[in-house]
Amino acid sequence: MDLERTAETEALRVRARAWLRDHVPDRPLPSLETKEGFAAHRAWEAELYGGGWSAVSWPEEYGGRGADLFGWLAFEEEYWAAGAPGRVSQNGISLLAPTLLAHGTAEQRTRVLGPMARGEVVWAQAWSEPEAGSDLAALRSRAVRTDGGWLLSGQKTWSSRAAFADRAFGIFRTEAGAAKPHHGLTYLMFGLRDPGVTVRPVGRLDGKPAFAEIFLDEVFVPDADVIGEPGQGWRIAMAATGDERGLTLRSPGRYLAAAGRLTALWREAGDPADTALRDRVADAVIGARAYQLFTAASASRFAAGASLGPESSLNKVFWSGYDIALHETALDLLGPDAERADTAWAEGYVFALAGPVYAGTNEIQRDIIAERLLGLPKGRR
Amino acid sequence: MRFVLTDEQREFARSLDALLRAADTPGVLRAWAAGDHGPGRALWRRLGDAGVFALAVPEAYGGVGPLPVEAAVACVELGRYAAPGPVAETLAAGVLLAGVGGPAAKEWLPGIASGAAMLSLRLPGHGPYALDADAADAVFTVDGDGLRRAPGPGELSVSADPARRLFRPGPGGEPVAGGRAVEAASRAAGDWASFATAALALGCGEELLRATVAYVKQRRQFGVPVGSFQVVKHRLADTLLGLEFARPLLYGAAVELTEELSGGRAGTGSPEPGAGVGSGTGPAEGPPGSGLGTGRGAGSLGSGSGTWPGMGSPESGSRTGPGMGSLGAGAAVAAAKAAAGEAGYAAARTALQLHGAIGYTEELDLAWWLRRARPLRDAWGTPSACRARVLTG
């Protein structure tokens, strides 16, 4: 049992650190969830691509470095420790791209991955609908067969990044009256500025349009933009939790960096006599290390050929709760300035608040943990 | 990197599991609590034969250690069965005496390694008690830089866990050693006691969760197993979450203790300038702030200057080194102890609640685990003391 990195991983880490030191902007970019900030983050993606750092885990032929999970984890630690900007292309790079690599065609990979890696095409997710949130399989948006493709109609909502993004991916009902709700669904891609698409930005709690509703009225999608076989959309989408993608939504590096900043804030602004607050700072340090080591164990098992499956639900419940607690502690250290909305801690806090809701609510995740890891009987949700 | 147990380590755990399953520990615990040490000593000897106590004893003294990873594996199993006796104390005494050397090491370490000797100890900063001192063959105390063998077990106090018998060794006793070697060995022994107790707490919590999951699957109310109710499931899911995130901290501490023993970088290496957590500029958590200047000198709002305050201090947070970063062995043990202690105790609260009234009785064998979780949380480093150490190293 060891925590040593291979020479290959170490070399990647050292190169990443050097590049980031020379390229990370001196001043924070404007908020990702504003038009101006979105454009600045898109430009940053292009700069990352120029250095070969926008998608380190992809194969080299698509602009990646072919890094394994340990390489990706090391890169992420360096990335967040360097204070680099949030990733506007994360939806595409960590969710759509692995799906294309596993289920897409060579033509799709060639056409989609390059522009994604360069930030030329930013992708939004289109999963939730007004009547299909936690019960995602209840979705109603449909794709109807037409000459050479499909016609999409319906409504998607809570689509992160969709206010400013270019394209979106999601699952749609292609067989009416299927035997079970998660049958007859198809995974496909469409343009957010295609004819028949209306995007209505939605302000999150702090007013920034971090997500949007998408209205679809007979939007044409060519067959070339269907991923995998029609009718297999649920299986393809859910595979995202069964492999390394369950680990890659939020990397330990984010939280190690955040815990370091919190500790620095506490040393600067904390009252040494306030041991209750001190304990919460310590919990942030402990939690970041726990998450780093938990992920190292998962990555070790994955490298040995194991599939990860429902343990990604433990992972998600952990980081989402952790992120909120860390930011609450930071706000408590800021005292009267905690109320200000124009600070990085405040922005991080608002971002963290959504964690237990998106990517499968923590209630759904706890059901999965109880039923699939502990073997408890299914019951009413 | 291979941060998982080897097949041999798993097999070691399975063999201890089989040994302990056959031992009827609730029966042994009842005798132990009544002052009858016979069955407990017999089990102790079998554990010694299986190699448990040799893990803390160097080869020069008849042991195979120190082997922190295997020691953690063993103590998790012992915790799962609530094995009686001063387990953490005997392992720590092995580290203490090996560090001090001399005649006392020669006298006691071979017996520790074989399971023939059971020891207890009291170290500075860890309270006045020596666990199960009446059952121990010797009790060692450290005060300042002086190591002594206590003249006797001292006064008995009743513990919340009747099978943990607390004794308060009196002052004095035969001097064994003194000086800086004792101070260093005492610190190392304290870390090992804390580390072993963390593993015992994790194992205790695992058994509480296992037993409770089994119970809610068979206990029926309103015509269905109570384990089908979402509120029950979610409480158990959170209990598992606590344990599963304490476990890697335990083995992470084991790796750091191993590196420290081999003179590796853990706890001694200085981070590279500008490296890892606690360095860098700008926000890295979520999208950055709007960057409006505050006009204030202190950058504590993390906005405006583009630089987070206090960055680059080597003591802030964990570090990115040649391996996967390090808290330092002492802080890593403290992190593991805080997390495992809290997770084990949370498992006890869950177990009591979900068993209902039967969980509140001494008639249920699970009472031995229910009463043990909180003492294990607090012994050899309370959660608060451990959290303070995580920040101070």
CSV table of N, CA, C and O in Angstrom, one decimal, chain B residues 55-123:
chain,number,residue,atom,x,y,z
B,55,LEU,N,3.4,-6.9,15.4
B,55,LEU,CA,3.3,-5.9,14.4
B,55,LEU,C,3.9,-4.6,14.9
B,55,LEU,O,4.4,-3.7,14.1
B,56,ALA,N,4.0,-4.4,16.3
B,56,ALA,CA,4.5,-3.1,16.8
B,56,ALA,C,5.9,-3.3,17.3
B,56,ALA,O,6.5,-2.4,17.8
B,57,VAL,N,6.4,-4.6,17.3
B,57,VAL,CA,7.7,-4.9,17.9
B,57,VAL,C,8.8,-5.1,16.8
B,57,VAL,O,8.5,-5.9,15.9
B,58,PRO,N,9.9,-4.5,16.9
B,58,PRO,CA,11.0,-4.7,15.9
B,58,PRO,C,11.5,-6.1,15.9
B,58,PRO,O,11.4,-6.8,16.9
B,59,GLU,N,12.1,-6.5,14.7
B,59,GLU,CA,12.6,-7.8,14.6
B,59,GLU,C,13.7,-8.2,15.6
B,59,GLU,O,13.8,-9.3,16.1
B,60,ALA,N,14.5,-7.2,16.0
B,60,ALA,CA,15.5,-7.4,17.0
B,60,ALA,C,15.0,-7.9,18.3
B,60,ALA,O,15.7,-8.5,19.1
B,61,TYR,N,13.7,-7.6,18.6
B,61,TYR,CA,13.1,-8.1,19.8
B,61,TYR,C,12.1,-9.2,19.6
B,61,TYR,O,11.2,-9.4,20.4
B,62,GLY,N,12.2,-9.9,18.5
B,62,GLY,CA,11.3,-11.0,18.3
B,62,GLY,C,10.0,-10.6,17.6
B,62,GLY,O,9.1,-11.5,17.5
B,63,GLY,N,9.9,-9.4,17.1
B,63,GLY,CA,8.7,-9.0,16.4
B,63,GLY,C,8.9,-9.0,14.9
B,63,GLY,O,9.9,-9.5,14.4
B,64,VAL,N,7.9,-8.4,14.2
B,64,VAL,CA,8.0,-8.3,12.7
B,64,VAL,C,7.8,-6.8,12.3
B,64,VAL,O,7.7,-6.6,11.1
B,65,GLY,N,7.8,-5.9,13.3
B,65,GLY,CA,7.4,-4.6,12.9
B,65,GLY,C,8.5,-3.6,13.0
B,65,GLY,O,9.7,-4.0,13.0
B,66,PRO,N,8.1,-2.3,13.0
B,66,PRO,CA,6.7,-1.9,13.1
B,66,PRO,C,6.1,-1.9,11.7
B,66,PRO,O,6.7,-1.5,10.7
B,67,LEU,N,4.9,-2.4,11.6
B,67,LEU,CA,4.1,-2.5,10.3
B,67,LEU,C,2.8,-1.8,10.5
B,67,LEU,O,1.8,-2.5,10.9
B,68,PRO,N,2.7,-0.5,10.3
B,68,PRO,CA,1.5,0.2,10.6
B,68,PRO,C,0.3,-0.3,9.8
B,68,PRO,O,-0.9,-0.3,10.3
B,69,VAL,N,0.4,-0.6,8.5
B,69,VAL,CA,-0.7,-1.0,7.7
B,69,VAL,C,-1.3,-2.3,8.3
B,69,VAL,O,-2.6,-2.4,8.5
B,70,GLU,N,-0.5,-3.3,8.5
B,70,GLU,CA,-1.0,-4.5,9.1
B,70,GLU,C,-1.6,-4.3,10.5
B,70,GLU,O,-2.6,-4.9,10.9
B,71,ALA,N,-1.0,-3.4,11.3
B,71,ALA,CA,-1.5,-3.1,12.6
B,71,ALA,C,-2.9,-2.5,12.4
B,71,ALA,O,-3.8,-2.8,13.2
B,72,ALA,N,-3.1,-1.7,11.5
B,72,ALA,CA,-4.5,-1.1,11.2
B,72,ALA,C,-5.4,-2.2,10.8
B,72,ALA,O,-6.6,-2.3,11.4
B,73,VAL,N,-5.0,-3.1,9.9
B,73,VAL,CA,-5.9,-4.2,9.5
B,73,VAL,C,-6.3,-5.0,10.8
B,73,VAL,O,-7.5,-5.3,11.0
B,74,ALA,N,-5.3,-5.3,11.6
B,74,ALA,CA,-5.6,-6.1,12.8
B,74,ALA,C,-6.5,-5.4,13.8
B,74,ALA,O,-7.5,-6.0,14.3
B,75,CYS,N,-6.3,-4.1,14.0
B,75,CYS,CA,-7.1,-3.4,15.0
B,75,CYS,C,-8.5,-3.2,14.5
B,75,CYS,O,-9.5,-3.1,15.3
B,76,VAL,N,-8.7,-3.0,13.2
B,76,VAL,CA,-10.1,-2.9,12.7
B,76,VAL,C,-10.8,-4.2,13.0
B,76,VAL,O,-12.0,-4.2,13.4
B,77,GLU,N,-10.2,-5.4,12.8
B,77,GLU,CA,-10.8,-6.7,13.1
B,77,GLU,C,-11.1,-6.8,14.6
B,77,GLU,O,-12.2,-7.2,15.0
B,78,LEU,N,-10.1,-6.4,15.4
B,78,LEU,CA,-10.4,-6.5,16.9
B,78,LEU,C,-11.5,-5.5,17.3
B,78,LEU,O,-12.3,-5.9,18.1
B,79,GLY,N,-11.6,-4.4,16.6
B,79,GLY,CA,-12.7,-3.5,16.9
B,79,GLY,C,-14.0,-4.0,16.5
B,79,GLY,O,-15.0,-3.9,17.2
B,80,ARG,N,-14.0,-4.7,15.4
B,80,ARG,CA,-15.3,-5.3,14.9
B,80,ARG,C,-15.8,-6.4,15.9
B,80,ARG,O,-17.0,-6.6,15.9
B,81,TYR,N,-14.9,-7.0,16.6
B,81,TYR,CA,-15.4,-8.0,17.6
B,81,TYR,C,-15.3,-7.5,19.0
B,81,TYR,O,-15.5,-8.2,20.0
B,82,ALA,N,-15.0,-6.2,19.2
B,82,ALA,CA,-14.9,-5.6,20.6
B,82,ALA,C,-14.0,-6.4,21.5
B,82,ALA,O,-14.3,-6.7,22.6
B,83,ALA,N,-12.9,-6.9,21.0
B,83,ALA,CA,-12.0,-7.7,21.7
B,83,ALA,C,-11.6,-7.0,23.0
B,83,ALA,O,-11.3,-5.8,23.0
B,84,PRO,N,-11.6,-7.7,24.2
B,84,PRO,CA,-11.2,-7.0,25.4
B,84,PRO,C,-9.7,-6.9,25.6
B,84,PRO,O,-8.9,-7.6,24.9
B,85,GLY,N,-9.3,-6.0,26.5
B,85,GLY,CA,-7.9,-5.8,26.9
B,85,GLY,C,-7.3,-4.6,26.3
B,85,GLY,O,-7.9,-3.9,25.4
B,86,PRO,N,-6.1,-4.3,26.8
B,86,PRO,CA,-5.4,-3.0,26.4
B,86,PRO,C,-4.7,-3.2,25.1
B,86,PRO,O,-3.4,-3.2,25.1
B,87,VAL,N,-5.4,-3.3,24.0
B,87,VAL,CA,-4.8,-3.6,22.7
B,87,VAL,C,-4.0,-2.4,22.3
B,87,VAL,O,-2.8,-2.6,22.0
B,88,ALA,N,-4.6,-1.2,22.2
B,88,ALA,CA,-3.8,0.0,21.7
B,88,ALA,C,-2.7,0.2,22.7
B,88,ALA,O,-1.6,0.6,22.2
B,89,GLU,N,-2.9,0.0,24.0
B,89,GLU,CA,-1.9,0.3,25.0
B,89,GLU,C,-0.7,-0.6,24.9
B,89,GLU,O,0.5,-0.2,25.0
B,90,THR,N,-0.9,-1.9,24.6
B,90,THR,CA,0.2,-2.8,24.5
B,90,THR,C,1.0,-2.6,23.2
B,90,THR,O,2.2,-2.6,23.2
B,91,LEU,N,0.3,-2.3,22.1
B,91,LEU,CA,1.0,-1.9,20.9
B,91,LEU,C,1.8,-0.7,21.1
B,91,LEU,O,3.0,-0.6,20.7
B,92,ALA,N,1.3,0.3,21.8
B,92,ALA,CA,2.0,1.6,22.0
B,92,ALA,C,3.1,1.3,23.0
B,92,ALA,O,4.2,1.9,22.8
B,93,ALA,N,3.0,0.5,23.9
B,93,ALA,CA,4.0,0.2,24.9
B,93,ALA,C,5.2,-0.5,24.1
B,93,ALA,O,6.4,-0.2,24.4
B,94,GLY,N,4.9,-1.3,23.1
B,94,GLY,CA,5.9,-1.9,22.3
B,94,GLY,C,6.7,-0.8,21.6
B,94,GLY,O,8.0,-0.8,21.6
B,95,VAL,N,6.1,0.2,21.0
B,95,VAL,CA,6.7,1.3,20.4
B,95,VAL,C,7.6,2.1,21.4
B,95,VAL,O,8.7,2.5,21.1
B,96,LEU,N,7.0,2.3,22.6
B,96,LEU,CA,7.7,3.1,23.6
B,96,LEU,C,9.0,2.4,24.0
B,96,LEU,O,10.0,3.1,24.1
B,97,LEU,N,8.9,1.2,24.3
B,97,LEU,CA,10.0,0.4,24.9
B,97,LEU,C,11.1,0.2,23.8
B,97,LEU,O,12.3,0.3,24.0
B,98,ALA,N,10.6,0.0,22.5
B,98,ALA,CA,11.6,-0.1,21.4
B,98,ALA,C,12.3,1.2,21.2
B,98,ALA,O,13.5,1.2,20.9
B,99,GLY,N,11.6,2.3,21.4
B,99,GLY,CA,12.3,3.6,21.3
B,99,GLY,C,13.3,3.9,22.4
B,99,GLY,O,14.3,4.5,22.1
B,100,VAL,N,13.0,3.4,23.5
B,100,VAL,CA,13.9,3.7,24.7
B,100,VAL,C,15.0,2.7,24.7
B,100,VAL,O,16.2,3.1,25.1
B,101,GLY,N,14.7,1.5,24.3
B,101,GLY,CA,15.8,0.4,24.3
B,101,GLY,C,16.2,0.0,25.7
B,101,GLY,O,15.5,0.2,26.7
B,102,GLY,N,17.4,-0.6,25.8
B,102,GLY,CA,17.9,-1.0,27.1
B,102,GLY,C,17.2,-2.2,27.7
B,102,GLY,O,16.5,-3.0,27.0
B,103,PRO,N,17.5,-2.5,29.0
B,103,PRO,CA,17.0,-3.7,29.6
B,103,PRO,C,15.5,-3.9,29.6
B,103,PRO,O,15.0,-5.0,29.4
B,104,ALA,N,14.7,-2.8,29.7
B,104,ALA,CA,13.3,-2.9,29.7
B,104,ALA,C,12.8,-3.4,28.4
B,104,ALA,O,11.8,-4.2,28.3
B,105,ALA,N,13.4,-3.0,27.3
B,105,ALA,CA,13.0,-3.4,26.0
B,105,ALA,C,13.3,-4.9,25.9
B,105,ALA,O,12.4,-5.7,25.4
B,106,LYS,N,14.5,-5.3,26.3
B,106,LYS,CA,14.8,-6.8,26.3
B,106,LYS,C,13.9,-7.6,27.1
B,106,LYS,O,13.5,-8.7,26.8
B,107,GLU,N,13.5,-7.0,28.2
B,107,GLU,CA,12.6,-7.8,29.2
B,107,GLU,C,11.2,-8.0,28.6
B,107,GLU,O,10.6,-9.0,28.8
B,108,TRP,N,10.6,-6.9,28.0
B,108,TRP,CA,9.2,-7.0,27.7
B,108,TRP,C,8.9,-7.2,26.3
B,108,TRP,O,7.8,-7.7,26.0
B,109,LEU,N,9.7,-6.7,25.3
B,109,LEU,CA,9.3,-6.7,23.9
B,109,LEU,C,9.0,-8.2,23.4
B,109,LEU,O,8.0,-8.4,22.7
B,110,PRO,N,9.9,-9.1,23.7
B,110,PRO,CA,9.6,-10.5,23.2
B,110,PRO,C,8.2,-11.0,23.7
B,110,PRO,O,7.5,-11.7,22.9
B,111,GLY,N,7.9,-10.7,24.9
B,111,GLY,CA,6.6,-11.1,25.4
B,111,GLY,C,5.4,-10.4,24.8
B,111,GLY,O,4.4,-11.1,24.5
B,112,ILE,N,5.6,-9.2,24.5
B,112,ILE,CA,4.5,-8.4,23.8
B,112,ILE,C,4.3,-9.1,22.4
B,112,ILE,O,3.2,-9.4,22.0
B,113,ALA,N,5.5,-9.3,21.7
B,113,ALA,CA,5.4,-9.9,20.4
B,113,ALA,C,4.7,-11.2,20.4
B,113,ALA,O,3.9,-11.5,19.4
B,114,SER,N,4.9,-12.1,21.3
B,114,SER,CA,4.3,-13.4,21.3
B,114,SER,C,2.9,-13.5,21.8
B,114,SER,O,2.2,-14.4,21.6
B,115,GLY,N,2.5,-12.4,22.5
B,115,GLY,CA,1.2,-12.5,23.2
B,115,GLY,C,1.2,-13.0,24.6
B,115,GLY,O,0.2,-13.0,25.3
B,116,ALA,N,2.4,-13.2,25.1
B,116,ALA,CA,2.6,-13.7,26.5
B,116,ALA,C,2.4,-12.5,27.4
B,116,ALA,O,1.9,-12.7,28.6
B,117,ALA,N,2.7,-11.3,27.0
B,117,ALA,CA,2.7,-10.1,27.9
B,117,ALA,C,1.6,-9.2,27.5
B,117,ALA,O,1.3,-9.0,26.3
B,118,MET,N,0.9,-8.7,28.5
B,118,MET,CA,-0.1,-7.6,28.2
B,118,MET,C,0.3,-6.4,29.0
B,118,MET,O,0.6,-6.6,30.2
B,119,LEU,N,0.4,-5.3,28.4
B,119,LEU,CA,0.9,-4.1,29.1
B,119,LEU,C,-0.1,-2.9,29.0
B,119,LEU,O,-0.9,-2.9,28.1
B,120,SER,N,0.0,-2.1,30.0
B,120,SER,CA,-0.8,-0.8,29.9
B,120,SER,C,0.2,0.3,30.1
B,120,SER,O,1.3,0.1,30.6
B,121,LEU,N,-0.3,1.5,29.8
B,121,LEU,CA,0.6,2.7,30.0
B,121,LEU,C,-0.3,3.9,30.1
B,121,LEU,O,-1.4,4.0,29.7
B,122,ARG,N,0.4,4.9,30.7
B,122,ARG,CA,-0.2,6.3,30.8
B,122,ARG,C,0.9,7.3,30.3
B,122,ARG,O,2.0,7.2,30.7
B,123,LEU,N,0.5,8.1,29.4
B,123,LEU,CA,1.4,9.1,28.8
B,123,LEU,C,1.0,10.5,29.1
B,123,LEU,O,-0.2,10.7,29.3
